[in-house]
CSV table of C-alpha atoms and ligand atoms in Angstrom, one decimal:
chain,number,residue,atom,x,y,z
A,385,MET,CA,-2.8,-0.7,-19.4
A,386,LYS,CA,-3.7,2.6,-17.6
A,387,LEU,CA,-3.6,3.2,-13.8
A,388,TYR,CA,-5.9,5.8,-12.3
A,389,ASP,CA,-4.3,7.0,-9.1
A,390,THR,CA,-3.8,10.1,-7.0
A,391,GLN,CA,-0.3,11.6,-6.3
A,392,ARG,CA,0.0,10.2,-2.8
A,393,SER,CA,-2.3,7.2,-2.8
A,394,GLY,CA,-0.6,4.4,-0.9
A,395,ASN,CA,-3.1,1.9,-2.3
A,396,ALA,CA,-2.2,3.0,-5.9
A,397,TRP,CA,1.5,2.9,-4.9
A,398,LYS,CA,1.1,-0.9,-4.3
A,399,VAL,CA,0.1,-1.3,-8.0
A,400,ARG,CA,3.0,0.9,-9.3
A,401,LEU,CA,5.4,-1.1,-7.1
A,402,LEU,CA,4.3,-4.5,-8.4
A,403,ALA,CA,4.3,-3.2,-12.0
A,404,GLY,CA,7.9,-2.0,-11.5
A,405,PHE,CA,9.0,-5.4,-10.1
A,406,LEU,CA,7.4,-7.1,-13.0
A,407,GLY,CA,8.8,-4.7,-15.6
A,408,ILE,CA,5.2,-3.8,-16.8
A,409,ALA,CA,4.9,-0.2,-18.1
A,410,LEU,CA,1.7,1.4,-16.9
A,411,GLU,CA,0.2,4.6,-18.3
A,412,ARG,CA,-0.8,6.8,-15.4
A,413,GLU,CA,-3.7,9.2,-15.0
A,414,THR,CA,-3.3,11.1,-11.8
A,415,LEU,CA,-6.6,12.4,-10.3
A,416,SER,CA,-7.2,15.0,-7.6
A,417,ILE,CA,-9.5,14.3,-4.6
A,418,ASP,CA,-9.6,18.0,-3.8
A,419,ARG,CA,-10.8,18.8,-7.4
A,420,GLY,CA,-13.6,16.3,-7.0
A,421,ASP,CA,-12.3,14.0,-9.7
A,422,LEU,CA,-13.3,10.8,-7.7
A,423,ARG,CA,-16.9,12.0,-7.6
A,424,SER,CA,-17.3,12.8,-11.3
A,425,PRO,CA,-19.8,10.7,-13.3
A,426,GLY,CA,-17.0,9.7,-15.6
A,427,PHE,CA,-14.9,8.2,-12.9
A,428,LEU,CA,-17.8,6.6,-11.0
A,429,ALA,CA,-18.8,4.9,-14.3
A,430,ILE,CA,-15.5,3.0,-14.2
A,431,ALA,CA,-15.1,2.9,-10.4
A,432,PRO,CA,-18.4,2.2,-8.6
A,433,MET,CA,-16.6,2.4,-5.2
A,434,GLY,CA,-15.4,5.9,-6.0
A,435,GLN,CA,-11.8,5.2,-5.0
A,436,VAL,CA,-8.4,4.7,-6.6
A,437,PRO,CA,-6.6,2.6,-7.7
A,438,VAL,CA,-8.4,1.5,-10.8
A,439,LEU,CA,-6.6,-0.4,-13.5
A,440,ALA,CA,-8.0,0.0,-17.1
A,441,LEU,CA,-7.2,-3.1,-19.2
A,442,ASP,CA,-6.6,-2.9,-22.9
A,443,ASN,CA,-9.8,-4.8,-23.5
A,444,GLY,CA,-12.0,-2.1,-21.8
A,445,THR,CA,-12.3,-3.9,-18.4
A,446,HIS,CA,-11.8,-1.8,-15.3
A,447,LEU,CA,-10.4,-3.4,-12.1
A,448,GLY,CA,-10.8,-1.7,-8.7
A,449,GLU,CA,-9.4,-2.6,-5.2
A,450,SER,CA,-5.6,-2.8,-4.8
A,451,MET,CA,-5.7,-6.5,-3.7
A,452,ALA,CA,-7.7,-7.5,-6.8
A,453,ILE,CA,-5.3,-5.6,-9.1
A,454,LEU,CA,-2.2,-7.1,-7.5
A,455,TYR,CA,-3.7,-10.6,-7.9
A,456,PHE,CA,-4.4,-9.9,-11.5
A,457,LEU,CA,-1.0,-8.5,-12.4
A,458,ALA,CA,0.9,-11.2,-10.5
A,459,GLN,CA,-0.6,-14.2,-12.4
A,460,GLY,CA,2.1,-16.3,-14.0
A,461,SER,CA,4.8,-14.6,-12.0
A,462,PRO,CA,6.6,-15.7,-8.8
A,463,TRP,CA,4.8,-12.9,-6.9
A,464,TRP,CA,1.7,-15.3,-6.8
A,465,PRO,CA,2.9,-18.7,-5.6
A,466,GLY,CA,1.8,-21.8,-7.5
A,467,ASP,CA,1.0,-23.9,-4.4
A,468,VAL,CA,-2.6,-23.5,-3.2
A,469,ALA,CA,-1.7,-23.6,0.5
A,470,ARG,CA,0.9,-20.8,-0.1
A,471,GLN,CA,-1.7,-18.9,-2.1
A,472,ALA,CA,-4.0,-19.1,1.0
A,473,GLN,CA,-1.2,-17.8,3.2
A,474,VAL,CA,-0.7,-14.8,0.9
A,475,LEU,CA,-4.5,-14.2,1.0
A,476,ALA,CA,-4.5,-14.3,4.8
A,477,TRP,CA,-1.9,-11.4,4.9
A,478,LEU,CA,-3.8,-9.5,2.2
A,479,SER,CA,-6.9,-9.7,4.4
A,480,PHE,CA,-4.8,-8.6,7.4
A,481,GLU,CA,-3.6,-5.6,5.5
A,482,GLN,CA,-7.1,-4.5,4.5
A,483,GLU,CA,-8.8,-5.2,7.8
A,484,ARG,CA,-6.2,-4.2,10.5
A,485,HIS,CA,-3.2,-2.5,8.9
A,486,MET,CA,-4.1,0.0,6.2
A,487,LYS,CA,-6.9,2.0,7.8
A,488,PRO,CA,-5.3,3.1,11.0
A,489,LEU,CA,-2.0,3.9,9.3
A,490,ALA,CA,-3.7,5.7,6.4
A,491,GLN,CA,-5.8,7.8,8.7
A,492,LEU,CA,-2.8,8.8,10.9
A,493,ARG,CA,-0.8,9.9,7.8
A,494,LEU,CA,-3.7,11.6,6.1
A,495,HIS,CA,-4.9,13.7,9.0
A,496,LEU,CA,-1.8,14.2,11.1
A,497,ALA,CA,0.7,14.8,8.2
A,498,LEU,CA,-1.1,15.6,5.0
A,499,HIS,CA,-4.2,17.6,6.1
A,500,ARG,CA,-3.1,18.3,9.6
A,501,ASP,CA,-6.7,18.7,10.6
A,502,ARG,CA,-7.0,16.4,13.6
A,503,ASP,CA,-5.6,16.4,17.1
A,504,PRO,CA,-3.2,13.4,17.7
A,505,ALA,CA,-4.3,13.5,21.4
A,506,GLY,CA,-7.9,13.1,20.5
A,507,GLU,CA,-9.7,9.9,21.4
A,508,GLU,CA,-10.1,8.7,17.8
A,509,PHE,CA,-6.5,9.3,16.9
A,510,ILE,CA,-5.2,7.6,20.1
A,511,HIS,CA,-7.3,4.6,19.0
A,512,PHE,CA,-5.8,4.6,15.5
A,513,ALA,CA,-2.3,4.9,16.9
A,514,ARG,CA,-3.0,1.9,19.2
A,515,GLU,CA,-4.4,-0.1,16.3
A,516,ALA,CA,-1.5,0.8,14.0
A,517,ARG,CA,1.1,-0.2,16.6
A,518,GLN,CA,-0.7,-3.6,17.2
A,519,SER,CA,-0.7,-4.3,13.5
A,520,LEU,CA,3.0,-3.4,13.2
A,521,GLN,CA,3.8,-5.7,16.1
A,522,ILE,CA,2.0,-8.6,14.4
A,523,LEU,CA,3.9,-7.9,11.2
A,524,ASP,CA,7.2,-7.6,12.9
A,525,ALA,CA,6.7,-10.8,14.8
A,526,GLN,CA,5.8,-12.6,11.5
A,527,LEU,CA,8.8,-11.2,9.7
A,528,SER,CA,11.1,-12.3,12.6
A,529,ARG,CA,9.6,-15.8,12.4
A,530,GLN,CA,10.3,-15.9,8.6
A,531,GLY,CA,14.0,-15.3,9.2
A,532,ALA,CA,16.5,-12.7,7.9
A,533,THR,CA,15.9,-13.6,4.3
A,534,GLY,CA,12.2,-14.4,4.5
A,535,TRP,CA,9.2,-12.5,3.3
A,536,VAL,CA,5.7,-11.9,4.9
A,537,ALA,CA,3.9,-15.0,3.6
A,538,THR,CA,6.6,-16.9,1.8
A,539,THR,CA,10.3,-17.8,2.4
A,540,ASP,CA,12.0,-18.2,-0.9
A,541,ALA,CA,10.7,-15.3,-2.9
A,542,PRO,CA,8.5,-12.2,-2.1
A,543,SER,CA,4.8,-12.3,-2.9
A,544,ILE,CA,2.1,-9.8,-3.4
A,545,ALA,CA,1.6,-9.8,0.4
A,546,ASP,CA,4.9,-8.0,0.7
A,547,VAL,CA,3.8,-5.4,-1.9
A,548,ALA,CA,0.4,-4.9,-0.2
A,549,LEU,CA,2.0,-4.3,3.2
A,550,TYR,CA,4.9,-2.2,2.1
A,551,PRO,CA,3.4,1.3,1.4
A,552,TYR,CA,1.5,2.1,4.6
A,553,THR,CA,4.3,0.5,6.7
A,554,ARG,CA,6.9,2.6,5.0
A,555,LEU,CA,4.8,5.8,5.5
A,556,ALA,CA,4.0,5.0,9.1
A,557,PRO,CA,6.4,7.6,10.6
A,558,MET,CA,4.4,10.3,8.9
A,559,GLY,CA,1.6,9.5,11.3
A,560,GLY,CA,3.9,9.6,14.3
A,561,ILE,CA,4.6,5.8,14.4
A,562,ASP,CA,8.2,5.1,15.3
A,563,LEU,CA,9.5,2.0,13.4
A,564,SER,CA,12.7,1.7,15.4
A,565,ALA,CA,10.8,-0.7,17.8
A,566,CYS,CA,10.3,-3.0,14.8
A,567,PRO,CA,13.7,-4.3,13.7
A,568,ALA,CA,12.4,-7.1,11.5
A,569,ILE,CA,10.2,-4.6,9.7
A,570,THR,CA,13.1,-2.2,9.2
A,571,ALA,CA,15.3,-4.9,7.7
A,572,TRP,CA,12.4,-6.0,5.4
A,573,LEU,CA,11.7,-2.5,4.1
A,574,GLY,CA,15.3,-2.3,3.2
A,575,ARG,CA,15.2,-5.7,1.4
A,576,ILE,CA,12.2,-4.5,-0.7
A,577,GLU,CA,13.9,-1.3,-1.6
A,578,GLN,CA,16.8,-3.3,-3.0
A,579,LEU,CA,14.7,-5.4,-5.3
A,580,PRO,CA,15.2,-4.6,-9.1
A,581,GLY,CA,12.4,-2.4,-10.4
A,582,TYR,CA,11.6,-0.8,-7.0
A,583,GLN,CA,9.5,2.4,-7.5
A,584,PRO,CA,9.4,5.1,-4.8
A,585,LEU,CA,6.1,7.0,-4.3
A,586,PHE,CA,7.4,9.8,-6.4
A,587,PRO,CA,9.1,8.2,-9.5
A,588,GLY,CA,12.8,8.7,-9.4
A,589,ALA,CA,12.8,10.6,-6.1
A,590,PRO,CA,12.9,8.3,-3.1
A,591,GLU,CA,13.6,11.3,-0.8
A,592,LYS,CA,10.1,12.6,-1.5
A,593,ASN,CA,8.3,9.5,-0.1
A,594,PHE,CA,7.5,11.5,3.1
A,595,SER,CA,6.8,14.8,1.4
A,596,THR,CA,3.6,16.7,2.3
A,597,SER,CA,3.9,19.9,0.1
A,598,GLU,CA,1.7,20.4,-2.9
A,599,SER,CA,4.6,20.9,-5.3
A,600,ALA,CA,6.5,17.8,-4.2
B,670,GSH,N1,-9.7,-1.0,-0.2
B,670,GSH,C1,-9.3,-0.1,-1.2
B,670,GSH,C2,-9.0,1.2,-0.6
B,670,GSH,C3,-8.8,2.3,-1.6
B,670,GSH,C4,-8.6,3.7,-1.0
B,670,GSH,O1,-8.8,3.9,0.2
B,670,GSH,N2,-8.3,4.7,-1.9
B,670,GSH,C5,-8.1,6.0,-1.4
B,670,GSH,C6,-6.8,6.6,-1.8
B,670,GSH,S1,-5.4,5.7,-1.1
B,670,GSH,C7,-9.2,6.9,-2.0
B,670,GSH,O2,-9.5,6.7,-3.2
B,670,GSH,N3,-9.7,7.8,-1.3
B,670,GSH,C8,-10.7,8.8,-1.7
B,670,GSH,C9,-12.1,8.5,-1.2
B,670,GSH,O3,-12.3,7.4,-0.5
B,670,GSH,O4,-13.0,9.3,-1.4
B,670,GSH,C10,-8.0,-0.6,-1.9
B,670,GSH,O5,-7.3,-1.4,-1.3
B,670,GSH,O6,-7.8,-0.3,-3.1
């Protein structure tokens, strides 16, 4: 299977994380937004939404959207629970990630750390910071309810909800969000990073998770 990603895509990182935990080797084709790769006719033919990640299956099918790809890869593994009510709880946290968590955190990181093209004191970015903090408070309260060994949507083993919520939470400090006010999140991030097969954003270089330079 081949994953189309970009070097710093948090949404594609979700897929590489789960593949690492499952021991699945993915071929990787890393595209460049700046070069216009995501607007090329060739990419749009396999990715109608014009975004990464896209997973190319060996039978020629292409899957877009990180949630759909996590769901696909997790089938038959403990990362997608067998019980239907548990599955619904995982889906609820996947929806939360897409609707309330990813966008404000991704916008803060993209514009305040990577592009450095927006004013953190501007109205739009104050709004994103407020939304990001609210989302992290909700996640912290949930993790605290789940207990010291629990996971976002499950208690006995992690699920794809943990994978989905990890990247933009881990990268939140790049957008000026202080995670020290979220002790349950901090402990959970550490537990994820201890799982066998954990992959940092830059393979083999966890210290580069927060890097912003082109060469990193
Ligand atoms: N809902 C999508 C969001 C994907 C997304 O925002 N991808 C970004 C990279 S992290 C992208 O391709 N941005 C380029 C663009 O939108 O033009 C998912 O979860 O996969």
